[in-house]
C-alpha atoms as a PDB file:
ATOM      1  CA  ILE A   1       0.000   0.000   0.000  1.00  0.00           C
ATOM      2  CA  THR A   2       1.503   3.336  -1.017  1.00  0.00           C
ATOM      3  CA  PHE A   3       0.664   6.532   0.856  1.00  0.00           C
ATOM      4  CA  GLY A   4       1.769   9.718  -0.929  1.00  0.00           C
ATOM      5  CA  GLY A   5       1.370  12.873   1.176  1.00  0.00           C
ATOM      6  CA  VAL A   6      -1.494  11.428   3.251  1.00  0.00           C
ATOM      7  CA  GLY A   7      -2.381  13.516   6.316  1.00  0.00           C
ATOM      8  CA  SER A   8      -2.964  12.671   9.969  1.00  0.00           C
ATOM      9  CA  GLY A   9      -6.739  12.944   9.534  1.00  0.00           C
ATOM     10  CA  THR A  10      -6.672   9.551   7.809  1.00  0.00           C
ATOM     11  CA  THR A  11      -7.227   6.457   9.977  1.00  0.00           C
ATOM     12  CA  LEU A  12      -4.746   3.665   9.240  1.00  0.00           C
ATOM     13  CA  GLU A  13      -5.293   0.779  11.653  1.00  0.00           C
ATOM     14  CA  PHE A  14      -5.508  -3.026  11.574  1.00  0.00           C
ATOM     15  CA  CYS A  15      -4.176  -3.519   8.019  1.00  0.00           C
ATOM     16  CA  GLU A  16      -2.085  -6.322   6.559  1.00  0.00           C
ATOM     17  CA  VAL A  17      -0.124  -6.708   3.328  1.00  0.00           C
ATOM     18  CA  ALA A  18       0.844 -10.281   2.447  1.00  0.00           C
ATOM     19  CA  HIS A  19       2.763 -11.858  -0.469  1.00  0.00           C
ATOM     20  CA  ASN A  20       3.186  -8.568  -2.350  1.00  0.00           C
ATOM     21  CA  LEU A  21       5.921  -8.205  -4.991  1.00  0.00           C
ATOM     22  CA  ASP A  22       7.095  -4.765  -3.788  1.00  0.00           C
ATOM     23  CA  ASP A  23       7.040  -2.889  -0.444  1.00  0.00           C
ATOM     24  CA  GLY A  24       4.358  -3.744   2.107  1.00  0.00           C
ATOM     25  CA  PHE A  25       3.631  -0.223   3.375  1.00  0.00           C
ATOM     26  CA  GLU A  26       5.394   2.784   1.869  1.00  0.00           C
ATOM     27  CA  PHE A  27       5.004   6.390   2.959  1.00  0.00           C
ATOM     28  CA  PHE A  28       6.194   9.227   0.701  1.00  0.00           C
ATOM     29  CA  GLY A  29       5.808  12.443   2.690  1.00  0.00           C
ATOM     30  CA  GLY A  30       2.719  13.114   4.747  1.00  0.00           C
ATOM     31  CA  THR A  31       1.817  12.764   8.412  1.00  0.00           C
ATOM     32  CA  VAL A  32      -0.534   9.759   8.515  1.00  0.00           C
ATOM     33  CA  ASN A  33      -0.175   7.691  11.700  1.00  0.00           C
ATOM     34  CA  GLY A  34      -0.427   3.903  11.544  1.00  0.00           C
ATOM     35  CA  ARG A  35      -1.183   1.331  14.246  1.00  0.00           C
ATOM     36  CA  TYR A  36      -1.439  -2.444  14.187  1.00  0.00           C
ATOM     37  CA  LEU A  37       0.105  -2.944  10.745  1.00  0.00           C
ATOM     38  CA  SER A  38       1.374  -6.311   9.522  1.00  0.00           C
ATOM     39  CA  SER A  39       3.552  -6.961   6.477  1.00  0.00           C
ATOM     40  CA  ILE A  40       4.473 -10.549   5.673  1.00  0.00           C
ATOM     41  CA  PHE A  41       6.472 -12.144   2.855  1.00  0.00           C
ATOM     42  CA  VAL A  42       6.665  -9.076   0.603  1.00  0.00           C
ATOM     43  CA  GLY A  43       9.162  -8.826  -2.250  1.00  0.00           C
ATOM     44  CA  ASP A  44      11.006  -5.708  -1.039  1.00  0.00           C
ATOM     45  CA  ASP A  45      10.843  -3.804   2.282  1.00  0.00           C
ATOM     46  CA  SER A  46       8.019  -4.357   4.752  1.00  0.00           C
ATOM     47  CA  PHE A  47       7.890  -0.688   5.842  1.00  0.00           C
ATOM     48  CA  ASP A  48       9.458   2.088   3.733  1.00  0.00           C
ATOM     49  CA  THR A  49       9.452   5.840   4.460  1.00  0.00           C
ATOM     50  CA  ASP A  50      10.935   8.687   2.410  1.00  0.00           C
ATOM     51  CA  GLN A  51      10.465  12.236   1.106  1.00  0.00           C
ATOM     52  CA  GLY A  52       9.646  13.969   4.382  1.00  0.00           C
ATOM     53  CA  TYR A  53       7.355  11.440   6.063  1.00  0.00           C
ATOM     54  CA  GLN A  54       6.583  12.776   9.570  1.00  0.00           C
ATOM     55  CA  GLY A  55       4.016  10.294  10.913  1.00  0.00           C
ATOM     56  CA  LYS A  56       4.071   7.821  13.763  1.00  0.00           C
ATOM     57  CA  LEU A  57       3.986   4.033  13.442  1.00  0.00           C
ATOM     58  CA  GLN A  58       3.008   1.905  16.428  1.00  0.00           C
ATOM     59  CA  PHE A  59       2.636  -1.867  16.801  1.00  0.00           C
ATOM     60  CA  ILE A  60       4.044  -2.816  13.402  1.00  0.00           C
ATOM     61  CA  TYR A  61       4.988  -6.401  12.507  1.00  0.00           C
ATOM     62  CA  ALA A  62       7.194  -7.651   9.687  1.00  0.00           C
ATOM     63  CA  MET A  63       8.025 -11.181   8.621  1.00  0.00           C
ATOM     64  CA  VAL A  64      10.640 -11.165   5.854  1.00  0.00           C
ATOM     65  CA  GLY A  65      10.974 -14.232   3.628  1.00  0.00           C
ATOM     66  CA  GLN A  66      13.775 -15.314   1.296  1.00  0.00           C
ATOM     67  CA  ASN A  67      12.683 -12.912  -1.464  1.00  0.00           C
ATOM     68  CA  GLY A  68      12.278  -9.888   0.823  1.00  0.00           C
ATOM     69  CA  GLN A  69      14.849  -7.182   1.496  1.00  0.00           C
ATOM     70  CA  HIS A  70      14.437  -5.483   4.895  1.00  0.00           C
ATOM     71  CA  ALA A  71      11.856  -5.157   7.656  1.00  0.00           C
ATOM     72  CA  ALA A  72      12.241  -1.346   7.468  1.00  0.00           C
ATOM     73  CA  GLU A  73      13.850   1.169   5.126  1.00  0.00           C
ATOM     74  CA  MET A  74      13.760   4.723   6.489  1.00  0.00           C
ATOM     75  CA  ASP A  75      15.235   7.206   4.007  1.00  0.00           C
ATOM     76  CA  SER A  76      15.592  10.929   3.639  1.00  0.00           C
ATOM     77  CA  LYS A  77      17.566  13.062   1.245  1.00  0.00           C
ATOM     78  CA  LEU A  78      20.937  14.221   2.560  1.00  0.00           C
ATOM     79  CA  THR A  79      20.486  17.712   1.140  1.00  0.00           C
ATOM     80  CA  ASP A  80      18.892  20.811   2.626  1.00  0.00           C
ATOM     81  CA  VAL A  81      15.511  19.938   1.105  1.00  0.00           C
ATOM     82  CA  GLN A  82      12.744  20.239   3.728  1.00  0.00           C
ATOM     83  CA  PRO A  83      10.927  18.581   5.299  1.00  0.00           C
ATOM     84  CA  ARG A  84      13.295  15.745   6.125  1.00  0.00           C
ATOM     85  CA  SER A  85      11.816  12.367   6.960  1.00  0.00           C
ATOM     86  CA  PHE A  86      11.338  11.861  10.687  1.00  0.00           C
ATOM     87  CA  PRO A  87       9.188   8.781  11.307  1.00  0.00           C
ATOM     88  CA  GLN A  88       8.447   8.090  14.951  1.00  0.00           C
END
């Protein structure tokens, strides 16, 4: 599931991504908060944040299989571009 610039007014709770070919949950910017998220046997990263994501993630679960990459990938650009990613 890809969230691009989604705000904190959105409810993201009790969701699961399973056997996906790419990332489980990816957040590009935005401030959406997520709770009780599960990502199992995805083809890339279970949880991926970038491009100024400022939300909070609580009670997240990842099970990475042989074809997966990482449980979490938290990126931000190393330039002076604002906002910088700061997931909590």
